[in-house]
Amino acid sequence: EAQVTQNPRYLITVTGKKLTVTCSQNMNHEYMSWYRQDPGLGLRQIYYSMNVEVTDKGDVPEGYKVSRKEKRNFPLILESPSPNQTSLYFCASSQPGLAGRTDTQYFGPGTRLTVL
Amino acid sequence: QKEVEQDPGPLSVPEGAIVSLNCTYSNSAFQYFMWYRQYSRKGPELLMYTYSSGNKEDGRFTAQVDKSSKYISLFIRDSQPSDSATYLCAMRRLQGAQKLVFGQGTRLTINP
């Protein structure tokens, strides 16, 4: 089954304790992204990657790191989490579309993170 | 001012009603316009996309883009309780460009 998986699905942690949220896709997609979703703010892009070893900042990259060492994996790293990073996080993947068609983003199930 | 504005609702309508969901945007460079549907405790899934201005129909769903007014709409005909979800508009500038900008999402409930 084609899917994007994220782990963990739920995480409660404390300020300053480094954590990693994993993301993996089995569709051989080139593009992957991380988003956070907050009430009243919608989905905001944190980082994206257009291929292995190619990453770029989205709209809210502060406090986050990513890496893309393999095509299928795109982990999100919080080196020193703070309470304002409490949010619902989504990973997504897509494949460049044909001319005139957009590339559909496939989203993972989400990771609910609470930073105390 | 946000680049993309969407009324968060909530919106509650009876089964069978026609639903209209809307977004406005400020960046005239946006070329690709999408609607995603998100059920509770799930990730968003692509529902409709439109390139540039015009209409697109898929079953009970119609997406409209008016670039001159910087306004996009999603219409749902003969709404069903299974359509109850949050609907997010999204847009981007170029094919393949990965900077996707979302609206806040509208929570829709269809009452049986």
Tab-separated table of N, CA and C in Angstrom, chain A residues 34-46 59-60 64 84-90 107 111-112, chain B residues 2-9 23 36 38 42-44 86-91 100-107:
chain	number	residue	atom	x	y	z
A	34	TRP	N	7.784	18.963	5.340
A	34	TRP	CA	7.254	18.938	6.689
A	34	TRP	C	6.390	20.184	6.904
A	35	TYR	N	5.240	19.976	7.550
A	35	TYR	CA	4.324	21.056	7.882
A	35	TYR	C	3.979	20.971	9.366
A	36	ARG	N	3.592	22.105	9.917
A	36	ARG	CA	2.950	22.115	11.219
A	36	ARG	C	1.566	22.731	11.069
A	37	GLN	N	0.631	22.222	11.859
A	37	GLN	CA	-0.750	22.699	11.779
A	37	GLN	C	-1.170	23.201	13.147
A	38	ASP	N	-1.568	24.455	13.194
A	38	ASP	CA	-1.977	25.092	14.446
A	38	ASP	C	-3.341	25.736	14.246
A	39	PRO	N	-4.178	25.730	15.284
A	39	PRO	CA	-5.524	26.332	15.165
A	39	PRO	C	-5.447	27.787	14.727
A	40	GLY	N	-6.247	28.126	13.745
A	40	GLY	CA	-6.291	29.494	13.264
A	40	GLY	C	-5.180	29.872	12.311
A	41	LEU	N	-4.187	29.014	12.181
A	41	LEU	CA	-3.047	29.324	11.313
A	41	LEU	C	-2.951	28.367	10.140
A	42	GLY	N	-3.684	27.269	10.186
A	42	GLY	CA	-3.646	26.313	9.091
A	42	GLY	C	-2.330	25.560	9.034
A	43	LEU	N	-2.019	25.059	7.866
A	43	LEU	CA	-0.787	24.317	7.639
A	43	LEU	C	0.309	25.273	7.187
A	44	ARG	N	1.446	25.197	7.831
A	44	ARG	CA	2.579	26.039	7.437
A	44	ARG	C	3.785	25.147	7.172
A	45	GLN	N	4.458	25.439	6.086
A	45	GLN	CA	5.570	24.599	5.662
A	45	GLN	C	6.822	24.921	6.470
A	46	ILE	N	7.472	23.880	6.969
A	46	ILE	CA	8.676	24.058	7.783
A	46	ILE	C	9.921	23.942	6.909
A	59	ASP	N	8.276	28.274	5.358
A	59	ASP	CA	7.890	29.542	5.974
A	59	ASP	C	8.245	29.652	7.458
A	60	VAL	N	8.364	28.536	8.141
A	60	VAL	CA	8.623	28.578	9.585
A	60	VAL	C	9.735	27.606	9.978
A	64	TYR	N	14.041	24.106	13.804
A	64	TYR	CA	13.939	22.774	13.199
A	64	TYR	C	15.146	22.503	12.305
A	84	ASN	N	6.539	26.589	22.313
A	84	ASN	CA	5.871	27.119	21.112
A	84	ASN	C	5.990	26.185	19.902
A	85	GLN	N	6.670	25.060	20.092
A	85	GLN	CA	6.715	24.041	19.044
A	85	GLN	C	5.695	22.928	19.286
A	86	THR	N	4.879	23.118	20.298
A	86	THR	CA	3.744	22.224	20.502
A	86	THR	C	2.797	22.400	19.331
A	87	SER	N	2.536	21.308	18.610
A	87	SER	CA	1.766	21.422	17.381
A	87	SER	C	1.476	20.035	16.832
A	88	LEU	N	0.722	20.020	15.746
A	88	LEU	CA	0.465	18.803	14.981
A	88	LEU	C	1.331	18.877	13.721
A	89	TYR	N	2.179	17.873	13.531
A	89	TYR	CA	3.146	17.881	12.444
A	89	TYR	C	2.765	16.850	11.377
A	90	PHE	N	2.885	17.289	10.125
A	90	PHE	CA	2.611	16.402	9.005
A	90	PHE	C	3.806	16.356	8.066
A	107	PHE	N	-0.025	13.024	2.323
A	107	PHE	CA	0.305	13.354	3.693
A	107	PHE	C	0.335	12.117	4.583
A	111	THR	N	1.810	13.766	13.566
A	111	THR	CA	2.447	13.531	14.869
A	111	THR	C	2.051	14.678	15.784
A	112	ARG	N	1.379	14.330	16.867
A	112	ARG	CA	0.981	15.377	17.813
A	112	ARG	C	2.064	15.498	18.873
B	2	LYS	N	-2.161	37.840	5.778
B	2	LYS	CA	-1.787	36.509	5.314
B	2	LYS	C	-1.860	36.474	3.792
B	3	GLU	N	-1.002	35.645	3.183
B	3	GLU	CA	-1.038	35.482	1.731
B	3	GLU	C	-2.335	34.841	1.276
B	4	VAL	N	-2.864	33.932	2.067
B	4	VAL	CA	-4.101	33.226	1.731
B	4	VAL	C	-5.046	33.323	2.917
B	5	GLU	N	-6.262	33.782	2.665
B	5	GLU	CA	-7.260	33.935	3.716
B	5	GLU	C	-8.424	32.993	3.456
B	6	GLN	N	-8.825	32.303	4.518
B	6	GLN	CA	-9.945	31.378	4.406
B	6	GLN	C	-10.770	31.482	5.673
B	7	ASP	N	-12.068	31.602	5.531
B	7	ASP	CA	-12.955	31.691	6.682
B	7	ASP	C	-12.925	30.349	7.420
B	8	PRO	N	-12.530	30.339	8.683
B	8	PRO	CA	-12.390	29.058	9.389
B	8	PRO	C	-13.695	28.397	9.776
B	9	GLY	N	-14.818	29.149	9.614
B	9	GLY	CA	-16.093	28.582	10.003
B	9	GLY	C	-16.227	28.559	11.526
B	23	CYS	N	-11.686	31.068	-0.726
B	23	CYS	CA	-10.405	31.606	-0.270
B	23	CYS	C	-10.063	32.824	-1.107
B	36	TYR	N	-7.801	20.655	-0.441
B	36	TYR	CA	-7.552	19.438	0.305
B	36	TYR	C	-8.682	19.230	1.301
B	38	GLN	N	-9.595	17.223	4.899
B	38	GLN	CA	-8.950	16.609	6.062
B	38	GLN	C	-10.016	16.118	7.030
B	42	LYS	N	-6.751	12.789	10.752
B	42	LYS	CA	-6.107	12.267	9.547
B	42	LYS	C	-5.294	13.369	8.883
B	43	GLY	N	-4.413	12.974	7.965
B	43	GLY	CA	-3.703	13.953	7.167
B	43	GLY	C	-4.579	14.449	6.027
B	44	PRO	N	-4.294	15.636	5.485
B	44	PRO	CA	-5.063	16.145	4.346
B	44	PRO	C	-4.898	15.253	3.122
B	86	THR	N	-12.653	19.119	7.436
B	86	THR	CA	-12.065	20.450	7.259
B	86	THR	C	-11.524	20.537	5.833
B	87	TYR	N	-11.853	21.631	5.164
B	87	TYR	CA	-11.420	21.835	3.781
B	87	TYR	C	-10.389	22.951	3.751
B	88	LEU	N	-9.246	22.641	3.160
B	88	LEU	CA	-8.157	23.609	3.096
B	88	LEU	C	-7.873	23.965	1.647
B	89	CYS	N	-7.808	25.269	1.377
B	89	CYS	CA	-7.324	25.673	0.067
B	89	CYS	C	-5.804	25.783	0.137
B	90	ALA	N	-5.162	25.599	-1.006
B	90	ALA	CA	-3.704	25.681	-1.068
B	90	ALA	C	-3.324	26.196	-2.446
B	91	MET	N	-2.199	26.850	-2.531
B	91	MET	CA	-1.776	27.369	-3.823
B	91	MET	C	-0.271	27.510	-3.888
B	100	LEU	N	4.317	25.547	-0.890
B	100	LEU	CA	2.867	25.487	-0.935
B	100	LEU	C	2.309	26.317	0.214
B	101	VAL	N	1.338	27.181	-0.078
B	101	VAL	CA	0.749	28.039	0.953
B	101	VAL	C	-0.697	27.621	1.160
B	102	PHE	N	-1.051	27.345	2.408
B	102	PHE	CA	-2.391	26.879	2.743
B	102	PHE	C	-3.214	27.990	3.384
B	103	GLY	N	-4.520	27.900	3.187
B	103	GLY	CA	-5.443	28.693	3.987
B	103	GLY	C	-5.614	28.036	5.351
B	104	GLN	N	-6.375	28.711	6.217
B	104	GLN	CA	-6.521	28.234	7.589
B	104	GLN	C	-7.397	26.990	7.684
B	105	GLY	N	-8.186	26.731	6.657
B	105	GLY	CA	-9.101	25.595	6.690
B	105	GLY	C	-10.474	25.992	7.190
B	106	THR	N	-11.528	25.420	6.578
B	106	THR	CA	-12.916	25.636	7.014
B	106	THR	C	-13.476	24.311	7.497
B	107	ARG	N	-13.947	24.298	8.724
B	107	ARG	CA	-14.547	23.078	9.267
B	107	ARG	C	-16.001	23.023	8.840
